[in-house]
Amino acid sequence: LIDSIQIGDAAELDRHIENFPRDFHEPYYADYARADLAALFGDAGLRPRESELAFMAKVMVFEKA
């Protein structure tokens, strides 16, 4: 999965993540920014293997549990 970083991934960018839904009219982003992706993927039978930040993006690799 490659998507946006989330709240807490890079503390110095948290305020930008928090303001993004308002500034760019993205109503669902606020929920995504706080979602527990490991738990969501876990519900689908996947477990996190690795994660890496790339500025404002996050790469997460999951494997079948």
PDB file of N, CA and C in Angstrom:
ATOM      1  N   LEU A   1       0.860  -1.165   0.000  1.00  0.00           N
ATOM      2  CA  LEU A   1       0.000   0.000   0.000  1.00  0.00           C
ATOM      3  C   LEU A   1       0.898   1.217   0.000  1.00  0.00           C
ATOM      4  N   ILE A   2       0.627   2.147  -0.882  1.00  0.00           N
ATOM      5  CA  ILE A   2       1.294   3.448  -0.866  1.00  0.00           C
ATOM      6  C   ILE A   2       0.193   4.485  -0.789  1.00  0.00           C
ATOM      7  N   ASP A   3       0.239   5.288   0.268  1.00  0.00           N
ATOM      8  CA  ASP A   3      -0.762   6.335   0.446  1.00  0.00           C
ATOM      9  C   ASP A   3      -0.146   7.433   1.310  1.00  0.00           C
ATOM     10  N   SER A   4      -0.941   8.356   1.707  1.00  0.00           N
ATOM     11  CA  SER A   4      -0.502   9.476   2.530  1.00  0.00           C
ATOM     12  C   SER A   4      -0.029   9.002   3.904  1.00  0.00           C
ATOM     13  N   ILE A   5       0.900   9.770   4.483  1.00  0.00           N
ATOM     14  CA  ILE A   5       1.228   9.531   5.880  1.00  0.00           C
ATOM     15  C   ILE A   5      -0.009   9.815   6.718  1.00  0.00           C
ATOM     16  N   GLN A   6       0.033   9.380   7.962  1.00  0.00           N
ATOM     17  CA  GLN A   6      -1.088   9.571   8.864  1.00  0.00           C
ATOM     18  C   GLN A   6      -0.617  10.335  10.100  1.00  0.00           C
ATOM     19  N   ILE A   7      -1.560  10.785  10.896  1.00  0.00           N
ATOM     20  CA  ILE A   7      -1.250  11.485  12.141  1.00  0.00           C
ATOM     21  C   ILE A   7      -0.302  10.617  12.960  1.00  0.00           C
ATOM     22  N   GLY A   8       0.792  11.221  13.411  1.00  0.00           N
ATOM     23  CA  GLY A   8       1.753  10.523  14.252  1.00  0.00           C
ATOM     24  C   GLY A   8       2.904   9.880  13.499  1.00  0.00           C
ATOM     25  N   ASP A   9       2.799   9.760  12.179  1.00  0.00           N
ATOM     26  CA  ASP A   9       3.904   9.174  11.416  1.00  0.00           C
ATOM     27  C   ASP A   9       5.114  10.096  11.387  1.00  0.00           C
ATOM     28  N   ALA A  10       4.872  11.378  11.270  1.00  0.00           N
ATOM     29  CA  ALA A  10       5.938  12.387  11.239  1.00  0.00           C
ATOM     30  C   ALA A  10       5.390  13.609  11.983  1.00  0.00           C
ATOM     31  N   ALA A  11       5.710  13.700  13.254  1.00  0.00           N
ATOM     32  CA  ALA A  11       5.112  14.728  14.118  1.00  0.00           C
ATOM     33  C   ALA A  11       5.216  16.137  13.540  1.00  0.00           C
ATOM     34  N   GLU A  12       6.304  16.425  12.861  1.00  0.00           N
ATOM     35  CA  GLU A  12       6.494  17.768  12.300  1.00  0.00           C
ATOM     36  C   GLU A  12       5.512  18.066  11.160  1.00  0.00           C
ATOM     37  N   LEU A  13       4.853  17.060  10.633  1.00  0.00           N
ATOM     38  CA  LEU A  13       3.891  17.248   9.546  1.00  0.00           C
ATOM     39  C   LEU A  13       2.446  17.076   9.990  1.00  0.00           C
ATOM     40  N   ASP A  14       2.223  16.737  11.249  1.00  0.00           N
ATOM     41  CA  ASP A  14       0.862  16.479  11.736  1.00  0.00           C
ATOM     42  C   ASP A  14      -0.089  17.637  11.474  1.00  0.00           C
ATOM     43  N   ARG A  15       0.360  18.867  11.660  1.00  0.00           N
ATOM     44  CA  ARG A  15      -0.566  19.996  11.458  1.00  0.00           C
ATOM     45  C   ARG A  15      -1.010  20.093   9.998  1.00  0.00           C
ATOM     46  N   HIS A  16      -0.137  19.721   9.072  1.00  0.00           N
ATOM     47  CA  HIS A  16      -0.523  19.730   7.654  1.00  0.00           C
ATOM     48  C   HIS A  16      -1.556  18.637   7.375  1.00  0.00           C
ATOM     49  N   ILE A  17      -1.366  17.476   7.990  1.00  0.00           N
ATOM     50  CA  ILE A  17      -2.311  16.377   7.817  1.00  0.00           C
ATOM     51  C   ILE A  17      -3.664  16.756   8.421  1.00  0.00           C
ATOM     52  N   GLU A  18      -3.646  17.405   9.561  1.00  0.00           N
ATOM     53  CA  GLU A  18      -4.899  17.810  10.214  1.00  0.00           C
ATOM     54  C   GLU A  18      -5.635  18.871   9.403  1.00  0.00           C
ATOM     55  N   ASN A  19      -4.908  19.765   8.731  1.00  0.00           N
ATOM     56  CA  ASN A  19      -5.535  20.845   7.959  1.00  0.00           C
ATOM     57  C   ASN A  19      -5.937  20.421   6.547  1.00  0.00           C
ATOM     58  N   PHE A  20      -5.417  19.333   6.055  1.00  0.00           N
ATOM     59  CA  PHE A  20      -5.657  18.897   4.678  1.00  0.00           C
ATOM     60  C   PHE A  20      -7.141  18.777   4.325  1.00  0.00           C
ATOM     61  N   PRO A  21      -7.967  18.133   5.152  1.00  0.00           N
ATOM     62  CA  PRO A  21      -9.391  18.003   4.778  1.00  0.00           C
ATOM     63  C   PRO A  21     -10.080  19.343   4.568  1.00  0.00           C
ATOM     64  N   ARG A  22      -9.750  20.309   5.388  1.00  0.00           N
ATOM     65  CA  ARG A  22     -10.358  21.634   5.262  1.00  0.00           C
ATOM     66  C   ARG A  22      -9.791  22.375   4.052  1.00  0.00           C
ATOM     67  N   ASP A  23      -8.474  22.364   3.913  1.00  0.00           N
ATOM     68  CA  ASP A  23      -7.822  23.132   2.848  1.00  0.00           C
ATOM     69  C   ASP A  23      -8.109  22.595   1.452  1.00  0.00           C
ATOM     70  N   PHE A  24      -8.317  21.285   1.332  1.00  0.00           N
ATOM     71  CA  PHE A  24      -8.494  20.672   0.017  1.00  0.00           C
ATOM     72  C   PHE A  24      -9.853  19.999  -0.161  1.00  0.00           C
ATOM     73  N   HIS A  25     -10.785  20.287   0.741  1.00  0.00           N
ATOM     74  CA  HIS A  25     -12.162  19.788   0.634  1.00  0.00           C
ATOM     75  C   HIS A  25     -12.213  18.259   0.458  1.00  0.00           C
ATOM     76  N   GLU A  26     -11.491  17.573   1.330  1.00  0.00           N
ATOM     77  CA  GLU A  26     -11.448  16.107   1.322  1.00  0.00           C
ATOM     78  C   GLU A  26     -12.157  15.595   2.577  1.00  0.00           C
ATOM     79  N   PRO A  27     -13.462  15.366   2.520  1.00  0.00           N
ATOM     80  CA  PRO A  27     -14.234  15.054   3.725  1.00  0.00           C
ATOM     81  C   PRO A  27     -13.887  13.724   4.393  1.00  0.00           C
ATOM     82  N   TYR A  28     -13.330  12.773   3.672  1.00  0.00           N
ATOM     83  CA  TYR A  28     -13.056  11.456   4.254  1.00  0.00           C
ATOM     84  C   TYR A  28     -11.618  11.322   4.764  1.00  0.00           C
ATOM     85  N   TYR A  29     -10.783  12.279   4.426  1.00  0.00           N
ATOM     86  CA  TYR A  29      -9.365  12.191   4.767  1.00  0.00           C
ATOM     87  C   TYR A  29      -9.120  12.223   6.271  1.00  0.00           C
ATOM     88  N   ALA A  30      -9.885  12.989   7.003  1.00  0.00           N
ATOM     89  CA  ALA A  30      -9.679  13.091   8.458  1.00  0.00           C
ATOM     90  C   ALA A  30      -9.811  11.720   9.113  1.00  0.00           C
ATOM     91  N   ASP A  31     -10.780  10.927   8.690  1.00  0.00           N
ATOM     92  CA  ASP A  31     -10.929   9.573   9.231  1.00  0.00           C
ATOM     93  C   ASP A  31      -9.760   8.682   8.822  1.00  0.00           C
ATOM     94  N   TYR A  32      -9.357   8.781   7.556  1.00  0.00           N
ATOM     95  CA  TYR A  32      -8.222   7.984   7.081  1.00  0.00           C
ATOM     96  C   TYR A  32      -6.949   8.323   7.859  1.00  0.00           C
ATOM     97  N   ALA A  33      -6.737   9.602   8.108  1.00  0.00           N
ATOM     98  CA  ALA A  33      -5.503  10.047   8.772  1.00  0.00           C
ATOM     99  C   ALA A  33      -5.353   9.461  10.168  1.00  0.00           C
ATOM    100  N   ARG A  34      -6.450   9.019  10.759  1.00  0.00           N
ATOM    101  CA  ARG A  34      -6.414   8.451  12.113  1.00  0.00           C
ATOM    102  C   ARG A  34      -6.730   6.949  12.138  1.00  0.00           C
ATOM    103  N   ALA A  35      -6.963   6.362  10.980  1.00  0.00           N
ATOM    104  CA  ALA A  35      -7.329   4.936  10.913  1.00  0.00           C
ATOM    105  C   ALA A  35      -6.148   4.048  11.298  1.00  0.00           C
ATOM    106  N   ASP A  36      -6.457   2.944  11.930  1.00  0.00           N
ATOM    107  CA  ASP A  36      -5.454   1.932  12.262  1.00  0.00           C
ATOM    108  C   ASP A  36      -5.375   0.973  11.080  1.00  0.00           C
ATOM    109  N   LEU A  37      -4.465   1.254  10.158  1.00  0.00           N
ATOM    110  CA  LEU A  37      -4.378   0.456   8.937  1.00  0.00           C
ATOM    111  C   LEU A  37      -3.989  -0.988   9.222  1.00  0.00           C
ATOM    112  N   ALA A  38      -3.109  -1.207  10.183  1.00  0.00           N
ATOM    113  CA  ALA A  38      -2.710  -2.578  10.523  1.00  0.00           C
ATOM    114  C   ALA A  38      -3.929  -3.382  10.966  1.00  0.00           C
ATOM    115  N   ALA A  39      -4.818  -2.773  11.742  1.00  0.00           N
ATOM    116  CA  ALA A  39      -6.028  -3.469  12.187  1.00  0.00           C
ATOM    117  C   ALA A  39      -6.980  -3.712  11.014  1.00  0.00           C
ATOM    118  N   LEU A  40      -7.133  -2.740  10.146  1.00  0.00           N
ATOM    119  CA  LEU A  40      -8.023  -2.909   8.991  1.00  0.00           C
ATOM    120  C   LEU A  40      -7.526  -4.028   8.078  1.00  0.00           C
ATOM    121  N   PHE A  41      -6.239  -4.044   7.809  1.00  0.00           N
ATOM    122  CA  PHE A  41      -5.692  -5.095   6.969  1.00  0.00           C
ATOM    123  C   PHE A  41      -5.717  -6.434   7.707  1.00  0.00           C
ATOM    124  N   GLY A  42      -5.542  -6.381   9.021  1.00  0.00           N
ATOM    125  CA  GLY A  42      -5.622  -7.595   9.831  1.00  0.00           C
ATOM    126  C   GLY A  42      -6.986  -8.242   9.730  1.00  0.00           C
ATOM    127  N   ASP A  43      -8.035  -7.428   9.696  1.00  0.00           N
ATOM    128  CA  ASP A  43      -9.396  -7.948   9.535  1.00  0.00           C
ATOM    129  C   ASP A  43      -9.557  -8.687   8.209  1.00  0.00           C
ATOM    130  N   ALA A  44      -8.711  -8.349   7.230  1.00  0.00           N
ATOM    131  CA  ALA A  44      -8.764  -9.000   5.922  1.00  0.00           C
ATOM    132  C   ALA A  44      -7.769 -10.165   5.828  1.00  0.00           C
ATOM    133  N   GLY A  45      -7.148 -10.523   6.962  1.00  0.00           N
ATOM    134  CA  GLY A  45      -6.238 -11.657   6.979  1.00  0.00           C
ATOM    135  C   GLY A  45      -4.807 -11.338   6.607  1.00  0.00           C
ATOM    136  N   LEU A  46      -4.435 -10.059   6.686  1.00  0.00           N
ATOM    137  CA  LEU A  46      -3.069  -9.650   6.366  1.00  0.00           C
ATOM    138  C   LEU A  46      -2.387  -9.092   7.606  1.00  0.00           C
ATOM    139  N   ARG A  47      -1.082  -9.233   7.661  1.00  0.00           N
ATOM    140  CA  ARG A  47      -0.334  -8.651   8.781  1.00  0.00           C
ATOM    141  C   ARG A  47       0.776  -7.769   8.221  1.00  0.00           C
ATOM    142  N   PRO A  48       1.088  -6.676   8.929  1.00  0.00           N
ATOM    143  CA  PRO A  48       2.133  -5.773   8.443  1.00  0.00           C
ATOM    144  C   PRO A  48       3.507  -6.435   8.501  1.00  0.00           C
ATOM    145  N   ARG A  49       4.274  -6.255   7.447  1.00  0.00           N
ATOM    146  CA  ARG A  49       5.635  -6.782   7.404  1.00  0.00           C
ATOM    147  C   ARG A  49       6.653  -5.666   7.524  1.00  0.00           C
ATOM    148  N   GLU A  50       6.410  -4.550   6.837  1.00  0.00           N
ATOM    149  CA  GLU A  50       7.317  -3.409   6.950  1.00  0.00           C
ATOM    150  C   GLU A  50       6.589  -2.136   6.555  1.00  0.00           C
ATOM    151  N   SER A  51       7.168  -1.016   6.976  1.00  0.00           N
ATOM    152  CA  SER A  51       6.588   0.295   6.695  1.00  0.00           C
ATOM    153  C   SER A  51       7.726   1.288   6.552  1.00  0.00           C
ATOM    154  N   GLU A  52       7.576   2.198   5.604  1.00  0.00           N
ATOM    155  CA  GLU A  52       8.615   3.209   5.380  1.00  0.00           C
ATOM    156  C   GLU A  52       7.957   4.510   4.957  1.00  0.00           C
ATOM    157  N   LEU A  53       8.450   5.615   5.499  1.00  0.00           N
ATOM    158  CA  LEU A  53       7.945   6.931   5.121  1.00  0.00           C
ATOM    159  C   LEU A  53       8.777   7.494   3.982  1.00  0.00           C
ATOM    160  N   ALA A  54       8.109   8.200   3.081  1.00  0.00           N
ATOM    161  CA  ALA A  54       8.760   8.873   1.969  1.00  0.00           C
ATOM    162  C   ALA A  54       8.144  10.263   1.869  1.00  0.00           C
ATOM    163  N   PHE A  55       8.595  11.158   2.741  1.00  0.00           N
ATOM    164  CA  PHE A  55       8.081  12.513   2.911  1.00  0.00           C
ATOM    165  C   PHE A  55       6.607  12.466   3.283  1.00  0.00           C
ATOM    166  N   MET A  56       5.704  12.810   2.400  1.00  0.00           N
ATOM    167  CA  MET A  56       4.278  12.845   2.735  1.00  0.00           C
ATOM    168  C   MET A  56       3.564  11.540   2.384  1.00  0.00           C
ATOM    169  N   ALA A  57       4.316  10.542   1.977  1.00  0.00           N
ATOM    170  CA  ALA A  57       3.737   9.239   1.627  1.00  0.00           C
ATOM    171  C   ALA A  57       4.250   8.172   2.584  1.00  0.00           C
ATOM    172  N   LYS A  58       3.490   7.099   2.676  1.00  0.00           N
ATOM    173  CA  LYS A  58       3.883   5.951   3.490  1.00  0.00           C
ATOM    174  C   LYS A  58       3.712   4.695   2.647  1.00  0.00           C
ATOM    175  N   VAL A  59       4.722   3.844   2.695  1.00  0.00           N
ATOM    176  CA  VAL A  59       4.684   2.555   2.016  1.00  0.00           C
ATOM    177  C   VAL A  59       4.538   1.495   3.093  1.00  0.00           C
ATOM    178  N   MET A  60       3.528   0.654   2.975  1.00  0.00           N
ATOM    179  CA  MET A  60       3.319  -0.436   3.924  1.00  0.00           C
ATOM    180  C   MET A  60       3.232  -1.737   3.136  1.00  0.00           C
ATOM    181  N   VAL A  61       3.950  -2.726   3.612  1.00  0.00           N
ATOM    182  CA  VAL A  61       3.936  -4.042   2.984  1.00  0.00           C
ATOM    183  C   VAL A  61       3.239  -4.994   3.954  1.00  0.00           C
ATOM    184  N   PHE A  62       2.284  -5.732   3.441  1.00  0.00           N
ATOM    185  CA  PHE A  62       1.531  -6.687   4.234  1.00  0.00           C
ATOM    186  C   PHE A  62       1.730  -8.076   3.647  1.00  0.00           C
ATOM    187  N   GLU A  63       1.560  -9.089   4.479  1.00  0.00           N
ATOM    188  CA  GLU A  63       1.609 -10.455   3.992  1.00  0.00           C
ATOM    189  C   GLU A  63       0.415 -11.218   4.540  1.00  0.00           C
ATOM    190  N   LYS A  64       0.052 -12.264   3.832  1.00  0.00           N
ATOM    191  CA  LYS A  64      -1.084 -13.075   4.249  1.00  0.00           C
ATOM    192  C   LYS A  64      -0.737 -13.776   5.554  1.00  0.00           C
ATOM    193  N   ALA A  65      -1.636 -13.646   6.532  1.00  0.00           N
ATOM    194  CA  ALA A  65      -1.386 -14.223   7.857  1.00  0.00           C
ATOM    195  C   ALA A  65      -1.580 -15.715   7.859  1.00  0.00           C
TER     196      ALA A  65
END
